[in-house]
């Protein structure tokens, strides 16, 4: 009997110590709310491609060379290494707010041929549903209202073009931020 007690204790100790290690090694990592995943990068990239193609699929891209040298204030260093604090939660909240705003504004625009809905609103909605679920509550609470009766077709298209160009720039920024957070560079 003492031999059994002697061998039972180490086995019990080994079992107790190995079970939590096994559970931890087998479990999936907990992701904080709003974690950027590869699917978020995919949805953001698809949205950017669709907005870019919708705006001007055949127009040449203008690249500004030497932009940094032209607009640098005196005494600043453009290519110097700087450190800044990155507030991830604030960034995610602001991106969600922007997506919600543009969804409301764009969904209130007339879309007779359905191009805006299928190429922009659908990918925008998918990005919001899969990566920024908190921004979905803003959709029902705020509706953008645009008076279409006072403008003619040309002015409506001109307004939509201005909105889309602003959204295009914002989509580029959102894409970069999501990629940055997905790589985990902000944690270094």
C-alpha positions as MATLAB code, in Angstrom:
seq = 'XXXXXXXXXXXXXXXXXXXXXXXXXXXXXXXXXXXXXXXXXXXXXXXXXXXXXXXXXXXXXXXXXXXXXXXXXXXXXXXXXXXXXXXXXXXXXXXXXXXXXXXXXXXXXXXXXXXXXXXXXXXXXXXXXXXXXXXXXXXXXXXXXXXXXXXXXXXXXXXXXXXXXXXXXXXXXXXXXXXXXXXXXXXX';
ca = [
       0.000    0.000    0.000;
       2.744    2.550    0.788;
       4.244    1.817   -2.631;
       0.959    2.764   -4.285;
       0.739    5.997   -2.292;
       4.309    6.788   -3.249;
       3.730    6.268   -6.988;
       0.244    7.776   -6.944;
       1.433   11.193   -5.729;
       3.911   11.880   -8.583;
       1.389   10.649  -11.143;
      -1.273   12.922   -9.698;
       1.181   15.820   -9.614;
       2.238   15.168  -13.211;
      -1.387   14.967  -14.302;
      -2.276   18.199  -12.505;
       0.650   20.074  -14.028;
       0.294   18.703  -17.542;
      -3.457   19.281  -17.951;
      -3.397   23.087  -17.731;
      -0.400   23.165  -20.078;
      -2.258   20.929  -22.520;
      -5.392   23.093  -22.350;
      -3.424   26.300  -22.870;
      -1.487   24.846  -25.777;
      -4.672   23.615  -27.451;
      -6.836   26.668  -26.959;
      -7.146   29.448  -29.473;
      -5.714   32.804  -28.536;
      -8.157   35.315  -27.195;
      -8.515   38.227  -29.546;
      -9.399   41.609  -28.150;
     -12.480   43.294  -29.519;
     -11.840   44.756  -32.919;
      -8.787   42.571  -33.617;
      -7.515   43.052  -37.134;
      -7.345   39.744  -38.952;
      -6.398   38.720  -42.458;
     -10.080   38.787  -43.395;
     -10.281   42.446  -42.324;
      -7.303   43.209  -44.544;
      -9.042   41.368  -47.387;
     -12.337   43.256  -46.967;
     -10.544   46.606  -46.753;
      -8.472   45.833  -49.848;
     -11.559   44.786  -51.828;
     -13.346   47.983  -50.831;
     -10.363   50.080  -51.930;
     -10.124   48.270  -55.273;
     -13.842   48.706  -55.926;
     -13.808   52.410  -55.058;
     -10.708   52.951  -57.204;
     -12.243   51.126  -60.168;
     -15.549   52.926  -59.802;
     -13.987   56.373  -59.775;
     -11.745   56.248  -62.800;
     -10.738   52.850  -64.126;
      -8.824   54.238  -67.120;
      -7.417   57.494  -65.770;
      -3.657   57.674  -65.231;
      -2.461   57.939  -61.662;
      -0.624   61.161  -60.842;
       2.347   60.608  -58.573;
       3.673   63.590  -56.655;
       7.452   63.337  -56.571;
       9.357   65.365  -54.030;
       6.190   66.153  -52.082;
       8.051   66.036  -48.799;
      10.633   68.597  -49.885;
       8.060   71.055  -51.170;
       5.861   71.309  -48.108;
       8.226   70.826  -45.189;
       8.116   73.545  -42.539;
      11.442   75.128  -41.589;
      13.425   73.124  -39.080;
      11.589   69.820  -39.524;
      13.062   66.588  -40.767;
      10.978   64.600  -43.234;
      12.903   61.369  -43.264;
      14.029   61.507  -39.650;
      12.981   58.847  -37.207;
      10.169   59.944  -34.958;
       8.313   58.166  -32.227;
       4.668   58.640  -31.522;
       2.152   56.916  -29.333;
      -0.404   54.829  -31.194;
      -3.839   54.585  -29.619;
      -5.249   51.447  -31.217;
      -8.689   51.654  -29.614;
      -9.147   55.267  -30.666;
      -8.028   54.413  -34.191;
     -10.521   51.543  -34.450;
     -13.312   53.713  -33.082;
     -12.546   56.497  -35.572;
     -12.392   54.062  -38.492;
     -15.754   52.591  -37.476;
     -17.253   56.078  -37.222;
     -15.924   57.018  -40.664;
     -17.219   53.811  -42.239;
     -20.632   54.368  -40.696;
     -20.730   57.984  -41.899;
     -19.801   57.094  -45.478;
     -22.235   54.178  -45.517;
     -25.072   56.501  -44.495;
     -24.094   59.214  -46.974;
     -23.546   56.845  -49.903;
     -26.688   54.822  -49.245;
     -28.726   58.032  -49.387;
     -27.446   58.830  -52.894;
     -29.564   57.886  -55.916;
     -28.303   54.683  -57.539;
     -30.432   53.960  -60.579;
     -28.199   51.286  -62.108;
     -27.168   49.647  -58.820;
     -23.444   50.187  -59.389;
     -22.915   52.055  -56.153;
     -24.744   49.422  -54.130;
     -22.966   46.397  -55.552;
     -19.449   47.787  -55.864;
     -19.203   50.063  -52.811;
     -22.041   49.630  -50.319;
     -21.901   45.825  -50.227;
     -18.119   45.603  -49.589;
     -18.395   48.490  -47.124;
     -21.144   46.666  -45.246;
     -19.094   43.432  -45.212;
     -16.087   45.267  -43.784;
     -18.258   46.847  -41.104;
     -20.009   43.570  -40.205;
     -16.822   41.519  -39.994;
     -14.374   43.987  -38.471;
     -16.243   46.946  -36.997;
     -19.458   45.531  -35.585;
     -19.820   48.474  -33.196;
     -20.259   50.794  -36.185;
     -23.333   48.841  -37.307;
     -25.346   50.272  -34.437;
     -24.640   53.734  -35.829;
     -26.378   52.814  -39.084;
     -29.808   52.650  -37.559;
     -29.347   55.608  -35.238;
     -28.113   58.127  -37.807;
     -29.460   58.513  -41.292;
     -27.844   60.948  -43.674;
     -30.433   62.979  -45.462;
     -29.748   64.509  -48.833;
     -32.388   66.531  -50.630;
     -32.358   65.187  -54.193;
     -35.311   67.223  -55.425;
     -33.443   70.540  -55.438;
     -30.549   69.311  -57.585;
     -30.532   68.171  -61.173;
     -28.869   65.003  -62.434;
     -25.567   66.684  -63.217;
     -25.276   68.274  -59.778;
     -26.163   64.957  -58.122;
     -23.428   63.182  -60.069;
     -20.973   65.972  -59.270;
     -21.796   65.717  -55.559;
     -21.453   61.934  -55.679;
     -18.094   62.299  -57.422;
     -16.840   64.632  -54.688;
     -18.054   62.260  -51.989;
     -16.448   59.282  -53.737;
     -13.103   61.054  -54.141;
     -13.073   61.887  -50.432;
     -14.098   58.322  -49.614;
     -11.330   57.002  -51.867;
      -8.686   58.943  -49.935;
     -10.190   57.805  -46.639;
     -10.293   54.189  -47.842;
      -6.568   54.337  -48.632;
      -5.876   55.562  -45.103;
      -8.135   52.907  -43.562;
      -6.419   50.220  -45.637;
      -3.008   51.302  -44.390;
      -4.161   51.438  -40.767;
      -5.736   47.975  -40.931;
      -2.605   46.538  -42.550;
      -0.445   48.201  -39.908;
      -2.526   46.782  -37.071;
      -2.702   43.345  -38.696;
       1.088   43.138  -38.864;
       1.329   44.055  -35.199;
       3.843   46.822  -35.887;
       2.084   49.076  -33.391;
       2.938   46.710  -30.539;
       6.709   46.979  -31.038;
];
